[in-house]
Amino acid sequence: MSEKNRNKLPNNLPQLQNVIKRDPESYTEEFLQQYRHYQSNVQVFQLKPSQYSKSLEELTMFLSQVAHCYPEHLSDYPQQLKDLLQTYSTVLDPNMRMTLCKGLILLRNRGLVSPTSLLGLFFELFRCQDKVLRKMLFDHIVNDIKRTNAKHKDNKLNTTLQNFMYTMLTDNSSVAAKMSLDVMIELYQKNIWNDTKTVNVIVTACFSKVTKILVTGLKFFLGSDEEGDDDDDSDSESEDEGTVAKHILIGKKVNKTSKKRQKKTKKALTVLRKHKKKRKRKEAFNFSALHLVHDPQDFAERLFKQLEKTTERFEVKLMMINLVSRLVGIHQLVLFNFYPFLQRFIQPSQKEVTKILLYTAQATHELVPPDIIESVLRTLVNNFVTERNSNEVMAVGLNAVREVCARCPLAMGPDLLQDLTQYKNYRSKSVMAASRSLIHLFRKTNPELLHRKDKGKPTEQSTEAKAKEFGELVAPDFIPGAEVLGEEKEEDQDEDKDGWETASNDSHDSEDSWHNVVHSSDDEGDAKEGAENPATNLTMEEKVTRATAISQTRILTQEDFQAIRTEQVRKELANAPKAKAGRKRKNVEISSDKNQGGELLSLNQIESIHYKPKHDRETRMATLMAGREGREKFGSKRQKMNPHASTTNKQKRKNKPFMMLKQKFDIKSKFKRSFREKQTALRDSLLKKSKKGKY
């Protein structure tokens, strides 16, 4: 490089930065000259820290870019930048403050600054009234912690920062506390800090006196993660369901065709379609934060106590009610005072009443005493399911009763249930559908509460199930439906081998062994099915013994599970076998159905109105006029030559009432004429038209 160009280097920082990165040792003198210039500028800047200095800004970025080339000379440089930010953070010019932060970020990216001290400083800078700066610091903190924990968890750093954030949540600056909380939530959602300590630090935000922090903490626990792509699982499930449907259709082809068998096949495919829809339905609740709370009972009690005393707006109260109900429902907590609190809001005129009903059902579980839930049901029925309300209100009330009873069936009494089932023939289809869904629920959970005509045709599944007592837990040690499988595959193979040898030995006289088999009725077809599936002829005790033996001695394959699903569908459709005289059947719990509603309810389950209400006249007219757009005006295409000319008597008669014309023209006599009279009238009409020139 020529001497002329070298002399310009001290005044051209970008060029000097470029050559230093290529050959640091050759330009040490130029670098030291700029460093001394920087130190003098800092001394001047400290006299007036609120004043902007362009030369200091340029020198700061220059030194941050080349600091890794001269670590021995710039060993104190990162601490100088930290001291400037820590001392004058609130009075600095926004551009100077941004430059100092960018310089520290460059040093951190090159590993010249420890993350603990730098991130702690950046958390304190959240107090600055600079939205752009806070956004930049937020992104850097999240990305830095993500890079640090990319290969392995840095527990020491994570613990230090989590403790620091815990103190920041109680900071006097609400903005700094809110940003610290946002950082923790972002790291949790990125699966970086998804441990119990993070969740329990965020729990403290739900008791903040600042509304923004309180709402952010509530939204965190009430939110849900986006579900990942489960294409493989869904494909395998669809293949399994398709195999079961294929077996049903093959049975239809093989067996004798009749109306009864076609009806059974159609019903089986409908039930299978419902099962498939339930299996494919995505779980709305995939958020593990509520499961990581250390003491959910204490959390729910403190939050409910705060709810009773809070003066926040109604939307915030709803969020708190929702969170308490989720805690009670998921962890099956005991919070008896919560139900009378909800009972005050169960009114049709209440704002967001459907959400209140949703939270009521969500907070119900089997360990709540039925007496407490029964009072809630009585209030719900008295206020909603009455004919003085609209049909939509009644349907919503019945849906809410159904969801509550799905989680606590013992709360429903026989008298109240039989009163609600009377709406199965109500004039409104939405009320009728809601009442029938309640009947369908109790057919599975406790059919003894229903009236005899509402129990429906008993099936094998309904006879095998029994209602659970309060506090009873069912822990089966077998897979329901496993009795349909064989004992061992090897034995089956040996039997098949023996059968094949026997068949080959007797093949020479096979012509003499043919018999004519005539399937004359559907009963014979059912008997054939029973012969193919010997598990249908077993008693309850034998089914349990067989299912237990198979479940404990075999590793089931996908084909076995397909056979079990087919058997469960058959049980749901097949009629219950008649008990023999003098023999009692013990009630054995075969199916261990989970809670009907799952962990989280959807608002559609409460607001579901199965049928659209009738439109009023204004809506019908609007639809009618919308259909006429772009169409020619209806009416006679024959127009008058003079639009102002008067009408004839024939045209006037069209607008007159019938009673004015009845005496003058005997209209009915026209339909009593003889054939000759009709010929004469037709001839006269044709002659009249020919005279006028129409023909």
XYZ file of C-alpha atoms in Angstrom:
695
model
C 0.000 0.000 0.000
C 1.362 3.468 -0.879
C 2.326 6.010 1.735
C -0.371 8.347 0.463
C -3.135 5.857 1.238
C -1.646 4.894 4.614
C -1.844 8.492 5.807
C -5.640 8.494 5.317
C -6.233 5.500 7.563
C -6.596 7.361 10.862
C -9.448 9.397 9.373
C -11.138 6.525 7.529
C -12.412 4.106 10.208
C -14.122 1.589 7.880
C -10.940 1.185 5.840
C -8.820 0.920 8.972
C -11.211 -1.690 10.365
C -10.874 -3.713 7.167
C -7.085 -3.765 7.142
C -6.841 -4.463 10.876
C -8.965 -7.591 10.516
C -6.593 -8.783 7.781
C -3.302 -7.967 9.561
C -3.718 -6.750 13.165
C -0.034 -6.601 14.048
C 0.863 -4.217 11.214
C -1.668 -1.593 12.299
C -1.258 -1.626 16.050
C -0.102 2.025 16.152
C -3.132 3.237 14.188
C -5.420 1.241 16.482
C -3.831 2.686 19.656
C -4.208 6.164 18.237
C -7.980 5.598 17.772
C -8.262 4.042 21.230
C -6.678 7.122 22.855
C -9.061 9.255 20.827
C -11.967 7.174 22.182
C -10.847 7.622 25.803
C -10.634 11.395 25.434
C -14.121 11.453 23.882
C -15.505 9.417 26.793
C -14.119 11.936 29.287
C -15.781 14.763 27.413
C -19.006 12.778 27.078
C -19.234 12.161 30.840
C -19.447 15.913 31.388
C -22.649 16.057 29.300
C -24.058 12.506 29.059
C -27.378 13.633 27.588
C -25.656 15.167 24.539
C -25.219 13.180 21.334
C -21.617 12.644 20.106
C -21.162 11.356 16.578
C -17.407 10.774 16.919
C -17.930 8.692 20.072
C -20.601 6.646 18.310
C -18.275 5.860 15.386
C -15.329 5.024 17.655
C -17.477 2.745 19.828
C -18.618 0.668 16.850
C -15.058 0.582 15.460
C -13.552 -0.718 18.711
C -16.350 -3.294 19.097
C -15.602 -4.632 15.604
C -11.827 -5.024 16.165
C -11.825 -5.914 19.893
C -11.093 -9.582 19.188
C -7.891 -8.559 17.364
C -6.401 -6.750 20.409
C -7.738 -8.525 23.520
C -4.804 -7.384 25.690
C -5.361 -3.698 24.925
C -9.187 -3.826 25.166
C -9.506 -6.005 28.248
C -11.302 -3.184 30.134
C -13.315 -1.954 27.148
C -16.492 -4.109 27.757
C -16.607 -2.999 31.401
C -16.336 0.657 30.312
C -19.405 0.276 28.096
C -21.328 -1.455 30.896
C -20.421 1.315 33.360
C -21.626 3.986 30.935
C -24.963 2.223 30.450
C -25.409 1.429 34.129
C -24.588 4.965 35.279
C -26.330 7.070 32.628
C -28.971 4.657 31.277
C -31.949 6.943 31.865
C -30.328 10.224 30.747
C -28.463 9.005 27.661
C -29.465 10.101 24.204
C -31.502 7.269 22.583
C -29.058 6.925 19.682
C -26.032 6.793 21.990
C -27.738 4.257 24.230
C -28.588 2.104 21.225
C -24.968 2.308 19.987
C -23.533 1.235 23.341
C -25.943 -1.725 23.465
C -25.040 -2.769 19.923
C -21.357 -2.607 20.827
C -21.912 -4.925 23.785
C -23.922 -7.315 21.611
C -21.006 -7.487 19.143
C -18.624 -8.249 21.987
C -20.974 -10.935 23.324
C -21.235 -12.587 19.895
C -17.446 -12.864 19.822
C -17.324 -14.367 23.320
C -15.624 -11.378 24.965
C -18.404 -10.794 27.535
C -19.941 -13.289 29.940
C -23.680 -13.797 29.385
C -24.640 -13.539 33.064
C -23.466 -9.970 33.632
C -24.570 -8.726 30.203
C -28.076 -10.191 30.296
C -28.564 -8.884 33.820
C -27.673 -5.389 32.570
C -30.059 -5.721 29.619
C -32.900 -6.712 31.942
C -32.283 -3.521 33.912
C -32.332 -1.501 30.685
C -35.955 -2.582 30.200
C -36.756 0.332 32.529
C -35.775 2.828 29.790
C -38.595 4.599 27.998
C -37.403 3.438 24.578
C -39.646 0.956 22.800
C -37.183 0.266 19.942
C -34.404 -0.473 22.410
C -36.601 -2.818 24.454
C -37.571 -4.750 21.322
C -33.920 -5.168 20.298
C -32.886 -6.274 23.802
C -35.801 -8.713 23.962
C -34.759 -10.394 20.698
C -31.099 -10.569 21.746
C -31.870 -12.080 25.170
C -34.080 -14.790 23.691
C -31.638 -15.651 20.896
C -28.610 -15.599 23.205
C -30.192 -17.977 25.716
C -31.356 -20.178 22.844
C -27.814 -20.398 21.413
C -26.332 -21.075 24.839
C -28.700 -24.019 25.422
C -28.595 -25.331 21.851
C -26.156 -28.231 22.385
C -26.623 -28.817 26.111
C -28.431 -27.134 28.982
C -26.395 -24.538 30.838
C -28.044 -25.046 34.209
C -25.850 -22.553 36.033
C -26.721 -19.739 33.620
C -30.400 -20.697 33.532
C -30.707 -20.788 37.323
C -28.967 -17.426 37.721
C -31.153 -15.729 35.104
C -34.354 -17.298 36.447
C -33.582 -16.006 39.936
C -32.859 -12.585 38.489
C -36.143 -12.590 36.559
C -38.005 -13.584 39.693
C -36.801 -10.361 41.319
C -37.575 -8.393 38.145
C -41.247 -9.440 38.296
C -41.555 -7.395 41.501
C -39.673 -4.405 40.036
C -41.121 -0.925 40.532
C -41.128 -0.428 36.760
C -44.142 -2.235 35.371
C -42.637 -2.089 31.864
C -39.464 -3.908 32.967
C -41.490 -6.531 34.851
C -43.758 -7.064 31.836
C -40.796 -7.468 29.444
C -39.093 -9.930 31.806
C -42.277 -11.967 31.934
C -42.521 -11.912 28.131
C -38.958 -13.236 27.902
C -39.764 -16.182 30.180
C -42.955 -17.020 28.268
C -41.140 -16.835 24.933
C -38.389 -19.140 26.173
C -40.972 -21.590 27.507
C -42.862 -21.658 24.221
C -39.590 -22.281 22.349
C -38.951 -25.322 24.612
C -35.781 -23.757 26.047
C -36.961 -23.109 29.592
C -39.784 -25.642 29.817
C -39.060 -26.731 33.370
C -41.072 -26.459 36.563
C -39.067 -23.528 37.919
C -40.021 -21.321 34.961
C -43.687 -22.219 35.314
C -43.737 -21.541 39.035
C -42.009 -18.182 38.539
C -44.751 -17.262 36.054
C -47.330 -18.325 38.672
C -46.334 -15.278 40.720
C -47.376 -13.040 37.802
C -51.003 -14.166 38.276
C -51.061 -12.303 41.619
C -49.564 -9.053 40.356
C -51.310 -5.755 41.066
C -50.465 -4.546 37.552
C -53.264 -5.511 35.171
C -51.003 -6.075 32.155
C -48.768 -8.499 34.049
C -51.787 -10.266 35.541
C -53.437 -10.720 32.131
C -50.174 -11.945 30.564
C -49.770 -14.595 33.267
C -53.400 -15.715 32.904
C -53.109 -15.945 29.116
C -49.987 -18.074 29.482
C -51.810 -20.714 31.518
C -54.975 -20.487 29.425
C -53.155 -20.698 26.083
C -52.430 -23.809 24.028
C -49.462 -24.889 21.956
C -49.859 -25.441 18.262
C -50.015 -29.111 17.561
C -47.207 -30.674 15.641
C -47.612 -32.597 12.451
C -48.869 -36.046 13.326
C -49.251 -37.244 9.770
C -47.792 -40.663 10.487
C -50.137 -41.319 13.402
C -53.177 -40.090 11.506
C -52.273 -42.219 8.483
C -51.889 -45.350 10.615
C -55.174 -44.666 12.398
C -56.993 -44.137 9.090
C -55.539 -47.415 7.803
C -56.779 -49.237 10.928
C -60.273 -47.787 10.594
C -60.287 -48.634 6.887
C -59.392 -52.245 7.698
C -62.262 -52.512 10.191
C -64.683 -51.048 7.642
C -63.360 -53.505 5.038
C -64.095 -56.421 7.376
C -67.650 -55.188 7.851
C -68.220 -54.858 4.109
C -66.733 -58.309 3.428
C -69.146 -59.762 5.962
C -71.963 -58.064 4.086
C -70.896 -59.696 0.806
C -70.412 -63.180 2.260
C -73.590 -63.373 4.338
C -77.079 -63.548 2.941
C -78.446 -60.188 1.786
C -81.568 -58.994 3.583
C -83.071 -55.731 4.739
C -82.195 -56.470 8.342
C -78.548 -57.219 7.510
C -78.267 -54.125 5.301
C -79.614 -52.027 8.158
C -77.094 -53.547 10.596
C -74.208 -52.915 8.176
C -75.238 -49.315 7.651
C -75.489 -48.781 11.393
C -72.068 -50.374 11.956
C -70.435 -48.084 9.391
C -72.118 -45.061 10.997
C -70.779 -45.994 14.429
C -67.317 -46.595 12.966
C -67.426 -43.180 11.302
C -68.229 -41.563 14.652
C -65.328 -43.397 16.324
C -63.020 -42.282 13.537
C -64.145 -38.677 13.905
C -63.480 -38.772 17.656
C -60.018 -40.303 17.120
C -59.089 -37.722 14.487
C -60.354 -34.791 16.521
C -57.355 -32.851 17.764
C -57.038 -32.252 21.454
C -57.512 -28.581 22.168
C -55.507 -28.899 25.355
C -51.841 -29.533 24.674
C -50.307 -27.152 27.178
C -48.320 -28.788 29.955
C -47.826 -25.644 32.064
C -50.754 -26.404 34.386
C -49.341 -29.871 35.023
C -46.000 -28.426 36.198
C -47.398 -26.278 39.014
C -45.895 -27.378 42.342
C -48.989 -26.848 44.501
C -52.114 -26.524 42.330
C -54.432 -26.602 45.362
C -52.744 -23.577 46.922
C -52.578 -21.843 43.540
C -56.324 -22.332 42.973
C -57.255 -21.202 46.503
C -55.139 -18.034 46.310
C -56.438 -17.196 42.847
C -60.052 -17.732 43.919
C -59.516 -15.553 46.973
C -58.111 -12.839 44.714
C -61.079 -13.303 42.362
C -63.584 -12.634 45.130
C -61.893 -9.353 46.083
C -60.749 -8.085 42.690
C -62.067 -4.894 41.102
C -60.792 -5.674 37.604
C -63.085 -5.479 34.597
C -65.378 -8.388 33.778
C -63.160 -9.813 31.005
C -60.266 -10.238 33.450
C -62.599 -11.874 35.961
C -63.688 -14.341 33.288
C -60.071 -15.288 32.652
C -59.513 -15.871 36.360
C -62.667 -18.013 36.585
C -61.485 -19.998 33.573
C -58.068 -20.657 35.109
C -59.531 -21.723 38.467
C -61.958 -24.091 36.714
C -59.139 -25.650 34.697
C -57.031 -26.178 37.791
C -59.952 -27.793 39.616
C -60.895 -29.998 36.676
C -57.429 -31.141 35.605
C -55.984 -31.804 39.060
C -59.381 -32.830 40.524
C -59.078 -30.328 43.350
C -61.543 -29.765 46.148
C -62.752 -26.159 46.131
C -66.332 -26.241 47.386
C -66.828 -22.455 47.588
C -66.188 -22.101 43.875
C -69.509 -23.683 42.835
C -71.809 -21.323 44.803
C -69.734 -18.459 43.369
C -70.476 -19.667 39.835
C -74.105 -20.263 40.743
C -74.680 -16.509 41.035
C -73.812 -16.013 37.357
C -76.012 -18.806 35.950
C -78.717 -16.552 34.543
C -79.851 -16.266 30.893
C -79.437 -12.471 31.078
C -75.851 -12.720 32.338
C -73.139 -11.397 30.028
C -71.051 -14.219 28.474
C -73.272 -16.771 30.196
C -72.249 -19.575 27.824
C -68.648 -19.202 28.989
C -69.832 -19.333 32.606
C -71.637 -22.595 31.821
C -68.505 -23.871 30.114
C -66.364 -23.109 33.172
C -68.961 -24.733 35.445
C -68.771 -27.987 33.502
C -64.988 -27.682 33.303
C -64.670 -27.482 37.096
C -66.757 -30.617 37.631
C -65.188 -34.008 38.259
C -66.047 -37.314 39.895
C -64.472 -36.496 43.267
C -66.814 -33.567 43.941
C -69.680 -34.654 46.229
C -72.865 -35.057 44.145
C -74.842 -32.863 46.583
C -72.822 -29.784 45.628
C -73.164 -30.368 41.890
C -76.852 -31.203 42.296
C -77.596 -27.698 43.576
C -75.789 -26.259 40.529
C -77.862 -28.498 38.250
C -81.092 -27.403 39.931
C -80.213 -23.742 39.428
C -79.250 -24.396 35.826
C -82.468 -26.247 35.039
C -84.703 -23.743 36.845
C -83.174 -20.748 35.078
C -82.657 -22.174 31.592
C -84.793 -25.243 30.885
C -88.209 -23.617 31.213
C -90.769 -22.838 28.526
C -90.754 -19.143 29.400
C -87.320 -18.931 27.776
C -86.509 -19.087 24.085
C -85.701 -22.362 22.371
C -82.005 -21.451 22.086
C -81.743 -20.788 25.826
C -83.371 -24.120 26.622
C -81.032 -25.971 24.236
C -77.960 -24.310 25.761
C -79.174 -25.225 29.252
C -79.678 -28.873 28.291
C -76.236 -28.983 26.666
C -74.681 -27.605 29.848
C -76.540 -30.207 31.942
C -75.198 -32.927 29.652
C -71.577 -31.768 29.971
C -71.834 -31.486 33.766
C -73.351 -34.968 34.024
C -70.668 -36.387 31.718
C -68.110 -35.502 34.414
C -70.239 -36.218 37.474
C -73.106 -38.604 36.569
C -74.087 -39.144 40.215
C -75.269 -35.536 40.514
C -78.332 -36.313 38.396
C -81.372 -37.765 40.134
C -83.975 -39.989 38.442
C -86.833 -37.493 38.881
C -84.923 -34.579 37.368
C -83.607 -36.733 34.540
C -87.049 -38.011 33.597
C -88.340 -34.432 33.570
C -85.568 -33.389 31.184
C -86.100 -36.383 28.908
C -89.693 -35.250 28.328
C -88.273 -32.619 25.965
C -87.267 -35.334 23.487
C -90.491 -34.630 21.564
C -90.444 -30.856 22.001
C -91.630 -28.658 19.146
C -88.183 -27.086 18.729
C -85.683 -29.359 17.027
C -82.715 -27.840 18.871
C -84.286 -28.571 22.275
C -85.294 -32.029 21.093
C -81.747 -32.830 19.928
C -80.229 -31.579 23.211
C -82.628 -33.712 25.257
C -81.902 -36.805 23.184
C -78.161 -36.273 23.579
C -78.711 -36.312 27.360
C -80.607 -39.606 27.014
C -77.791 -41.036 24.890
C -75.242 -40.075 27.572
C -77.096 -41.880 30.361
C -77.618 -44.936 28.197
C -73.855 -45.417 28.447
C -73.140 -44.153 31.963
C -76.164 -45.142 34.065
C -79.179 -46.473 32.110
C -80.973 -47.429 35.343
C -81.929 -43.766 35.879
C -83.819 -43.623 32.585
C -87.417 -44.568 32.048
C -87.897 -47.994 30.555
C -88.898 -46.686 27.122
C -85.860 -44.360 27.030
C -83.276 -47.061 27.724
C -83.377 -48.241 24.132
C -82.560 -51.684 22.906
C -79.917 -53.196 25.198
C -76.602 -54.061 23.611
C -73.716 -56.178 24.824
C -71.779 -53.046 25.700
C -74.593 -51.611 27.828
C -75.118 -54.878 29.707
C -71.406 -55.231 30.467
C -71.102 -51.701 31.896
C -72.250 -50.596 35.334
C -72.510 -47.253 37.105
C -69.600 -46.373 39.380
C -70.137 -45.361 42.978
C -68.857 -42.095 44.424
C -65.067 -42.244 44.739
C -64.812 -45.612 43.019
C -61.764 -46.115 40.790
C -61.647 -48.699 38.016
C -58.229 -50.169 37.237
C -58.689 -53.089 34.821
C -55.787 -55.466 34.336
C -56.819 -56.438 30.806
C -57.614 -54.883 27.443
C -61.388 -54.693 26.866
C -62.346 -56.776 23.855
C -59.208 -58.949 23.942
C -61.345 -62.063 24.449
C -61.981 -62.111 20.690
C -58.320 -63.054 20.061
C -56.880 -66.566 20.096
C -54.761 -67.907 22.937
C -51.383 -68.301 21.204
C -50.257 -67.902 17.628
C -48.141 -71.077 17.685
C -51.068 -73.205 18.820
C -53.205 -71.720 16.088
C -50.542 -72.525 13.523
C -50.305 -76.134 14.784
C -54.057 -76.496 14.645
C -54.107 -75.094 11.119
C -51.354 -77.538 10.135
C -53.246 -80.520 11.602
C -56.411 -79.378 9.919
C -54.633 -79.124 6.575
C -53.240 -82.666 6.897
C -56.661 -84.056 7.774
C -58.231 -82.272 4.874
C -55.606 -83.630 2.467
C -56.173 -87.206 3.652
C -59.899 -86.953 3.173
C -59.691 -85.206 -0.188
C -60.406 -88.403 -2.182
C -63.932 -88.744 -0.787
C -64.722 -85.039 -0.683
C -67.483 -85.501 -3.209
C -69.428 -87.625 -0.722
C -68.980 -85.071 2.062
C -70.927 -82.175 0.463
C -74.110 -81.107 2.191
C -76.672 -78.613 1.050
C -76.845 -75.724 3.521
C -79.782 -73.349 3.150
C -79.798 -69.988 4.950
C -83.498 -69.373 5.195
C -83.547 -66.550 7.757
C -81.430 -63.865 9.386
C -81.326 -65.867 12.615
C -79.326 -68.547 10.844
C -76.948 -65.860 9.595
C -76.513 -64.576 13.146
C -75.873 -68.120 14.322
C -73.195 -68.416 11.649
C -71.551 -65.241 12.945
C -71.628 -66.681 16.458
C -69.969 -69.851 15.253
C -67.233 -67.826 13.539
C -66.680 -65.737 16.674
C -66.915 -68.013 19.750
C -66.262 -65.079 22.110
C -69.868 -63.944 21.635
C -71.157 -67.089 23.366
C -69.040 -66.636 26.489
C -70.417 -65.529 29.845
C -69.188 -62.413 31.604
C -66.801 -64.295 33.870
C -65.395 -66.264 30.946
C -64.864 -63.087 28.908
C -62.962 -61.414 31.745
C -60.841 -64.513 32.351
C -60.064 -64.935 28.675
C -59.276 -61.230 28.125
C -57.023 -61.169 31.213
C -55.103 -64.258 30.113
C -54.556 -62.904 26.595
C -53.572 -59.409 27.776
C -51.001 -60.710 30.247
C -49.416 -63.437 28.117
C -49.243 -61.951 24.630
C -47.718 -58.982 22.846
C -50.511 -57.663 20.667
C -49.867 -56.703 17.053
C -51.633 -54.161 14.864
C -53.842 -56.922 13.454
C -54.871 -57.845 17.007
C -55.843 -54.278 17.800
C -57.862 -54.109 14.577
C -59.734 -57.232 15.631
C -60.378 -55.697 19.073
C -61.772 -52.510 17.498
C -64.059 -54.573 15.288
C -65.272 -56.464 18.359
C -65.962 -53.241 20.258
C -68.020 -51.899 17.353
C -69.915 -55.186 17.219
C -70.637 -54.985 20.958
C -72.054 -51.509 20.532
C -74.437 -52.768 17.846
C -75.208 -56.357 18.792
C -78.303 -57.079 20.832
C -77.794 -58.330 24.360
C -78.172 -62.133 24.708
C -81.062 -63.306 26.804
C -80.099 -64.708 30.206
C -80.960 -68.317 30.850
C -83.569 -69.154 33.457
C -82.290 -69.733 36.969
C -78.897 -68.141 36.283
C -77.803 -64.743 37.513
C -75.336 -62.567 35.664
C -72.854 -60.636 37.700
C -72.169 -57.025 36.753
C -68.534 -56.957 35.695
C -66.855 -53.760 34.585
C -65.527 -54.523 31.096
C -64.917 -51.087 29.648
C -62.879 -48.430 31.418
C -64.184 -45.379 29.615
C -62.477 -42.173 30.521
C -64.288 -39.049 31.455
C -66.600 -38.236 28.596
C -65.506 -34.649 28.251
C -61.714 -34.901 28.459
C -59.501 -32.279 30.059
C -60.745 -29.226 28.222
C -64.187 -28.358 26.947
C -64.988 -26.472 23.773
C -67.527 -23.674 23.690
C -69.194 -25.387 20.721
C -70.277 -28.225 23.009
C -72.362 -25.747 25.015
C -73.556 -23.507 22.185
C -74.240 -26.296 19.680
C -77.663 -25.709 18.119
C -78.254 -28.621 15.782
C -80.959 -26.981 13.710
C -81.223 -23.513 12.254
C -84.155 -21.457 13.573
C -86.856 -20.254 11.205
C -86.127 -16.983 9.458
C -88.397 -14.016 10.056
C -90.158 -12.176 7.213
C -87.419 -9.562 6.774
C -84.728 -12.254 6.389
C -86.832 -14.226 3.916
C -87.573 -11.125 1.818
C -83.889 -10.158 1.796
C -82.975 -13.650 0.557
C -85.738 -13.509 -2.051
C -84.655 -10.112 -3.409
C -81.015 -11.213 -3.487
C -81.993 -14.132 -5.724
C -83.726 -11.785 -8.195
C -80.636 -9.702 -8.850
C -79.556 -9.717 -12.484
C -82.856 -11.242 -13.641
C -85.441 -9.657 -15.946
C -88.558 -8.364 -14.283
C -91.300 -10.972 -14.251
C -94.670 -10.339 -15.876
C -96.284 -10.370 -19.286
C -93.981 -9.585 -22.175
C -96.857 -8.125 -24.205
C -96.815 -4.390 -23.624
C -99.378 -1.748 -24.475
C -98.810 0.473 -27.477
C -99.799 3.435 -25.314
C -98.718 2.966 -21.681
C -101.256 5.601 -20.543
C -104.249 3.887 -22.175
C -107.045 2.522 -19.943
C -107.482 -1.178 -19.204
C -110.257 -3.425 -20.505
C -112.981 -4.959 -18.385
C -111.300 -8.364 -18.725
C -108.088 -6.987 -17.238
C -110.009 -5.276 -14.447
C -111.760 -8.519 -13.523
C -108.357 -10.049 -12.690
C -107.927 -7.665 -9.781
C -111.474 -8.018 -8.416
C -112.320 -10.332 -5.506
C -113.852 -13.666 -6.338
C -117.095 -12.964 -4.450
C -117.845 -9.990 -6.756
C -117.656 -12.250 -9.807
C -119.328 -15.336 -8.433
C -122.927 -14.248 -9.120
C -122.245 -12.691 -12.521
C -120.206 -15.579 -13.886
C -120.998 -19.099 -12.805
C -117.414 -20.273 -12.787
C -118.186 -23.734 -11.461
C -120.571 -24.461 -14.340
C -117.539 -24.375 -16.617
C -116.305 -27.623 -15.093
C -119.716 -29.360 -15.456
C -120.136 -28.932 -19.208
C -120.754 -31.864 -21.478
C -118.425 -32.953 -24.239
C -120.646 -31.343 -26.893
C -120.660 -28.029 -25.024
C -116.902 -28.083 -24.799
C -116.645 -28.698 -28.591
C -118.913 -25.763 -29.312
C -117.025 -23.453 -26.987
C -113.691 -24.445 -28.542
C -115.031 -23.853 -32.067
C -116.371 -20.419 -31.153
C -113.079 -19.505 -29.523
C -111.051 -20.526 -32.575
C -113.349 -18.619 -34.939
C -113.118 -15.525 -32.790
C -109.345 -15.675 -32.741
C -109.151 -16.217 -36.527
C -111.268 -13.130 -37.132
C -108.883 -11.059 -35.038
C -105.951 -12.325 -37.075
C -104.233 -14.289 -34.360
C -104.102 -17.403 -36.583
